[in-house]
Amino acid sequence: MPKKSPAPTPATRRERSLEKTFEPASFEARWYGIWEREGRFQPAGDPEAPTFVMVIPPPNVTGRLHIGHAFGRTLEDILARWKRMRGHRTLWVPGTDHAGIATQMVVERELAKEGLDRRALGREAFIERVWTWKKQQGNVILDQLRRLGCSVDWSRLRFTLDPELSEAVRTAFVRLYADGLIYQGFRVVNWCPRCGTAVSDLEVEREDTEGTIWKIRYDVPGVSSGAVVATTRPETMLGDTALAIHPEDPKTAKLRGKTAVLPIVGRTLPVIEDPVLVDKEFGTGVVKVTPAHDANDFASGQRHGLETVVVIGPDARMTDAAGEEFAGLDRFEARKKVLARLQAEGRVVSAEPHVLALGKCQRCGTVIEPYLSKQWFVKIAPLAEPAIAAVERGDVRFVPEMWTKNYFGWMREIHDWCISRQLWWGHRIPAFTCANGHVTVSEVDPTACATCGNEELAQDPDVLDTWFSSQLWPFSVFGWPKETADLKAFYPTSTLVTAWDILFFWVARMIMAGLHFTGKAPFTDVHIHGLVRDEHGQKMSKTKGNVIDPLEAIDEFGADAVRFALAIFASPGANIPLARSRIRDYRAFATKLWNAARFTIAQLDGGPKAESLEGRALRLPERWILSRLHGTATEVNRQLEAFRFDEAAQALYAFLWHELCDGYLEMSKPVLSGREGTDEDRETVRAVLDETLRDALALLHPFMPFVTEEIWEKLTDAPGTLIVAKYPLGRADRRDKDAEKAISALRAVVTRVRNFRSERAAGPTEPVELRIDPKSPEAAVISRLEDLSALLTAMGRLSALSFSSEARGGVQDVVEGVAMEMSFPKKAAGADKVAISRKLADVDEEISSVGAKLRNSQFLEKAPPEIVEKMRRRLLELEERRAAL
RNA sequence: AGGCUCGUAGCUCAGGGGGAGAGCACUACCUUGACACGGUAGGGGUCAGCGGUUCAAAUCCGCUCGAGCCUACCA
């Protein structure tokens, strides 16, 4: 519930303190609702301000949020919230993808449960079923994005099959066709017999598989030894239409100009010479040529005008052309039978194990069949060229930069893209064939053939590869090809965040399409992140049982913990190792923040605070924590500029936990409790606590939006919610080297005192007398420590503190340039649990190494003077320390 | 076959030419007035190996070994 009363008085405004226990589920949904209702996700603010625009990588519309999505979307949301707080007009466009093959397969499976088949149902009815499925199952993932806290602009939600986006697809197809960049042709393509469709090269996953390579002898009239060919797929020989040799290979020269006889079939095969197809060094030097079932053979067949004989059909069964004996057999059955025949005829010369890179369908794992068919292709080289140039010019920048090389490598050897799919769910290809066989490609359904006027038109039955529409996403979401206000205002976008596994599928194609259709690269930065793995780097899989469901994790630990864990592990270029225990660790961090806030709020309620810190004399601890706060702010912004989510998160973690909580909160207690300081000091401390916590909440908000907003509400009476607060940039005038050095020394001295107790088996409350030598190497720090006497005494639980150079037979040491001596007034010093001799050895070792450097004339001459000076000081300190020990 | 990335504490990883870091795990002590999802103190590493450049190498270069990934039409 948003606060109602305006400007409450300090006495009443914090009536509601934070609950004792931190329960993220109690407020996450409430805050998302408030942000959404208040329109915080829409671009707002100064119309002159720079924009920051992202489009979401659209997930499958019927999919569920998995941890990989959660990772990418978390990074995007961090950027969106950060930029928004920095005053950018920020827009993050959400949407979903129709995911052609994937969705169709799911629905087909559903049908199968009912004993139905899509073909039996018919195209219309089937598509109807898919839409029904989409309505039932769809958009769950969108609610899941809400749970994660994604600040996307829901008023601009898009789906790749929306009418406007479908229009964009159609326009793109027609324009590419008109430009001569889309063509139809007979080619050997990657065919999935199970899915019943062609797929692109990228959708084939190569897997090294143990197979067999057989050597088979073909008869060659006039050559007594015949020709021995090697093959891993004997069943395809039924479709051989030639043998090929290398023109410069003496081994096979005797076959030149001859004809061979195809075993089993008896067909006459010319021996052709093809230096491209044949590698002299491999196998027997003779290659069987099967133009209908191998892409290379097909190319060779084109060069030599060979016949194509299709012996394997689209269902991976042998065709009639394979001969009566084999027709109807599955390809692998046919292989066995063919081998048996060859064996019987004594033609199998050898059979040896052979590892081959077997292509499998990315969707279903079925072995891909090279299949000769008529398909639509994008002629890609002319599109790739400007896309390469754009990256070379730096118009598009990959982060981490190493991906640039991968991009260039792939783009420079890119093959034409097969875009037709023999599916029903998707964008139908806008090509119409008339009764006379002419093809008309048009943005609106034509009524007559563009070539001959024939009115009997049939639309191409195929649909487009899903990625054909995805490549248009950064501008189709804004209404392209119409020149909409959004397109003008928000295109090109700023940053794209995605995983490396779709760099070629999607990112490269968006760059090509963006440049071709809009003349502009679709984004300037591409942040490429890794994949989420388990804590040992293993892929998550149901069978391994190591899957982390982000929704379950959110239920258990809160969205903030999930987000923070993902962010802090986001090392650039690497996969991220995640385990439930790690998410739990960052819930602990949220809890820590929660408790620090409870403490702070209680203190603020305990008395008045200074209205402003400006011009107020600050004590060292206050100067220190403000310096650290602003140092952290600077660091976080710097790291986010560089997409270093991990470093930014780490800086925040370290600051909040180890400096604010472990450091300043503890230092503030003696003053706040009234044991030390004046009322004025207390007012100052309260103001510093307030300011520091506010800024820390703001800094942390992009990472942990819910808990920070919840605390912010209780802490501040400023209007508006944290999501639109100003992001702290870090003020240089708050940096204070002097205070940082002094407090650092103070903390080191306190640590040494505690360590003195613990290594001598004394309890934590055992009184200790501390003497600090004013003639310490870091003399300037000593006077600061004198100023901090009261604090030092309290933190070190000292029974006495003196500043003197007079040794008293206690235990001496030097830390951070402060020479000190400790002793127990009530207790024998006791034995040091860590042998002094070992410490001495360490110091001696370092003295000799530093000393050696300083005695090296080369070092003195060539090393930068500040390094030499540093070494001198270090040696001095080491010697002092040695004397003390 | 080519290319890329990576070998740093028990685990997972930052760092990157001048004193080896973090988180978790581990050990000891502590129910101290925000927090046991906590506090305090500590143990633990020839920074894969070999060579080179340099006054100085975990860091730059080369090679070797090991791990992972991507691309490729070797029948």
PDB file of C-alpha atoms in Angstrom, chain A residues 730-834:
ATOM      1  CA  GLY A 730      29.710   8.975  -6.572  1.00  0.00           C
ATOM      2  CA  ARG A 731      30.806  12.435  -5.479  1.00  0.00           C
ATOM      3  CA  ALA A 732      34.482  13.181  -5.783  1.00  0.00           C
ATOM      4  CA  ASP A 733      34.241  15.744  -2.980  1.00  0.00           C
ATOM      5  CA  ARG A 734      33.210  12.991  -0.573  1.00  0.00           C
ATOM      6  CA  ARG A 735      36.346  10.999  -1.211  1.00  0.00           C
ATOM      7  CA  ASP A 736      38.730  11.285   1.688  1.00  0.00           C
ATOM      8  CA  LYS A 737      42.075   9.527   1.473  1.00  0.00           C
ATOM      9  CA  ASP A 738      43.082  10.746   4.898  1.00  0.00           C
ATOM     10  CA  ALA A 739      40.031   9.253   6.589  1.00  0.00           C
ATOM     11  CA  GLU A 740      40.309   6.025   4.642  1.00  0.00           C
ATOM     12  CA  LYS A 741      43.880   5.599   5.734  1.00  0.00           C
ATOM     13  CA  ALA A 742      43.117   6.406   9.345  1.00  0.00           C
ATOM     14  CA  ILE A 743      40.138   4.075   9.638  1.00  0.00           C
ATOM     15  CA  SER A 744      41.964   1.359   7.796  1.00  0.00           C
ATOM     16  CA  ALA A 745      44.759   1.630  10.366  1.00  0.00           C
ATOM     17  CA  LEU A 746      42.248   1.706  13.185  1.00  0.00           C
ATOM     18  CA  ARG A 747      40.575  -1.461  11.983  1.00  0.00           C
ATOM     19  CA  ALA A 748      43.933  -3.155  11.488  1.00  0.00           C
ATOM     20  CA  VAL A 749      45.036  -2.276  14.991  1.00  0.00           C
ATOM     21  CA  VAL A 750      41.772  -3.559  16.452  1.00  0.00           C
ATOM     22  CA  THR A 751      42.131  -6.756  14.475  1.00  0.00           C
ATOM     23  CA  ARG A 752      45.656  -7.200  15.799  1.00  0.00           C
ATOM     24  CA  VAL A 753      44.443  -6.766  19.363  1.00  0.00           C
ATOM     25  CA  ARG A 754      41.705  -9.348  18.892  1.00  0.00           C
ATOM     26  CA  ASN A 755      44.165 -11.642  17.251  1.00  0.00           C
ATOM     27  CA  PHE A 756      46.487 -11.155  20.237  1.00  0.00           C
ATOM     28  CA  ARG A 757      43.741 -12.432  22.508  1.00  0.00           C
ATOM     29  CA  SER A 758      42.745 -15.329  20.385  1.00  0.00           C
ATOM     30  CA  GLU A 759      46.245 -16.585  19.682  1.00  0.00           C
ATOM     31  CA  ARG A 760      46.958 -16.511  23.397  1.00  0.00           C
ATOM     32  CA  ALA A 761      43.756 -18.286  24.294  1.00  0.00           C
ATOM     33  CA  ALA A 762      42.238 -15.299  26.039  1.00  0.00           C
ATOM     34  CA  GLY A 763      38.496 -14.681  25.910  1.00  0.00           C
ATOM     35  CA  PRO A 764      37.139 -11.818  23.809  1.00  0.00           C
ATOM     36  CA  THR A 765      36.493  -9.678  26.861  1.00  0.00           C
ATOM     37  CA  GLU A 766      39.910 -10.132  28.464  1.00  0.00           C
ATOM     38  CA  PRO A 767      41.273  -6.621  29.157  1.00  0.00           C
ATOM     39  CA  VAL A 768      44.217  -5.588  27.038  1.00  0.00           C
ATOM     40  CA  GLU A 769      46.521  -2.621  27.452  1.00  0.00           C
ATOM     41  CA  LEU A 770      47.636  -1.074  24.216  1.00  0.00           C
ATOM     42  CA  ARG A 771      50.561   1.235  23.653  1.00  0.00           C
ATOM     43  CA  ILE A 772      51.022   2.912  20.291  1.00  0.00           C
ATOM     44  CA  ASP A 773      54.411   4.322  19.432  1.00  0.00           C
ATOM     45  CA  PRO A 774      54.169   7.897  18.113  1.00  0.00           C
ATOM     46  CA  LYS A 775      57.421   7.284  16.289  1.00  0.00           C
ATOM     47  CA  SER A 776      55.808   4.728  14.031  1.00  0.00           C
ATOM     48  CA  PRO A 777      56.722   4.667  10.345  1.00  0.00           C
ATOM     49  CA  GLU A 778      53.304   6.129   9.485  1.00  0.00           C
ATOM     50  CA  ALA A 779      53.548   9.003  11.949  1.00  0.00           C
ATOM     51  CA  ALA A 780      50.752  10.958  10.281  1.00  0.00           C
ATOM     52  CA  VAL A 781      48.294   8.196  11.018  1.00  0.00           C
ATOM     53  CA  ILE A 782      49.182   8.199  14.693  1.00  0.00           C
ATOM     54  CA  SER A 783      47.679  11.559  15.394  1.00  0.00           C
ATOM     55  CA  ARG A 784      44.512  10.401  13.708  1.00  0.00           C
ATOM     56  CA  LEU A 785      44.474   7.396  15.980  1.00  0.00           C
ATOM     57  CA  GLU A 786      44.805   9.729  18.914  1.00  0.00           C
ATOM     58  CA  ASP A 787      41.668  11.481  17.707  1.00  0.00           C
ATOM     59  CA  LEU A 788      40.038   8.059  17.592  1.00  0.00           C
ATOM     60  CA  SER A 789      41.169   7.000  21.068  1.00  0.00           C
ATOM     61  CA  ALA A 790      37.700   6.530  22.466  1.00  0.00           C
ATOM     62  CA  LEU A 791      36.591   4.455  19.513  1.00  0.00           C
ATOM     63  CA  LEU A 792      39.775   2.432  19.501  1.00  0.00           C
ATOM     64  CA  THR A 793      39.361   1.721  23.203  1.00  0.00           C
ATOM     65  CA  ALA A 794      35.761   0.637  22.721  1.00  0.00           C
ATOM     66  CA  MET A 795      36.331  -1.515  19.669  1.00  0.00           C
ATOM     67  CA  GLY A 796      39.454  -3.115  21.046  1.00  0.00           C
ATOM     68  CA  ARG A 797      37.923  -3.501  24.525  1.00  0.00           C
ATOM     69  CA  LEU A 798      41.074  -1.915  25.829  1.00  0.00           C
ATOM     70  CA  SER A 799      41.641  -1.421  29.507  1.00  0.00           C
ATOM     71  CA  ALA A 800      44.228   1.209  28.733  1.00  0.00           C
ATOM     72  CA  LEU A 801      45.505   3.044  25.700  1.00  0.00           C
ATOM     73  CA  SER A 802      48.655   5.100  25.628  1.00  0.00           C
ATOM     74  CA  PHE A 803      50.753   6.850  23.019  1.00  0.00           C
ATOM     75  CA  SER A 804      54.343   6.471  24.046  1.00  0.00           C
ATOM     76  CA  SER A 805      57.673   5.183  22.818  1.00  0.00           C
ATOM     77  CA  GLU A 806      58.532   3.447  26.035  1.00  0.00           C
ATOM     78  CA  ALA A 807      58.481  -0.337  25.771  1.00  0.00           C
ATOM     79  CA  ARG A 808      56.976  -2.300  28.646  1.00  0.00           C
ATOM     80  CA  GLY A 809      57.836  -5.862  27.854  1.00  0.00           C
ATOM     81  CA  GLY A 810      54.565  -6.696  26.139  1.00  0.00           C
ATOM     82  CA  VAL A 811      54.031  -8.163  22.701  1.00  0.00           C
ATOM     83  CA  GLN A 812      55.068  -5.762  19.979  1.00  0.00           C
ATOM     84  CA  ASP A 813      54.079  -5.603  16.329  1.00  0.00           C
ATOM     85  CA  VAL A 814      53.667  -3.198  13.449  1.00  0.00           C
ATOM     86  CA  VAL A 815      50.504  -3.093  11.356  1.00  0.00           C
ATOM     87  CA  GLU A 816      49.870  -0.642   8.540  1.00  0.00           C
ATOM     88  CA  GLY A 817      52.821   1.354   9.736  1.00  0.00           C
ATOM     89  CA  VAL A 818      51.578   1.578  13.298  1.00  0.00           C
ATOM     90  CA  ALA A 819      54.001   0.236  15.901  1.00  0.00           C
ATOM     91  CA  MET A 820      52.131  -1.154  18.859  1.00  0.00           C
ATOM     92  CA  GLU A 821      52.571  -3.109  22.051  1.00  0.00           C
ATOM     93  CA  MET A 822      49.933  -5.221  23.772  1.00  0.00           C
ATOM     94  CA  SER A 823      49.797  -6.796  27.181  1.00  0.00           C
ATOM     95  CA  PHE A 824      47.346  -8.360  29.584  1.00  0.00           C
ATOM     96  CA  PRO A 825      47.144  -6.469  32.864  1.00  0.00           C
ATOM     97  CA  LYS A 826      45.510  -9.394  34.668  1.00  0.00           C
ATOM     98  CA  LYS A 827      46.907 -12.363  32.893  1.00  0.00           C
ATOM     99  CA  ALA A 828      50.240 -13.812  31.930  1.00  0.00           C
ATOM    100  CA  ALA A 829      51.003 -13.189  28.294  1.00  0.00           C
ATOM    101  CA  GLY A 830      50.800 -16.904  27.620  1.00  0.00           C
ATOM    102  CA  ALA A 831      52.282 -18.769  24.771  1.00  0.00           C
ATOM    103  CA  ASP A 832      51.616 -17.615  21.237  1.00  0.00           C
ATOM    104  CA  LYS A 833      49.771 -20.374  19.495  1.00  0.00           C
ATOM    105  CA  VAL A 834      51.455 -19.473  16.276  1.00  0.00           C
TER     106      VAL A 834
END
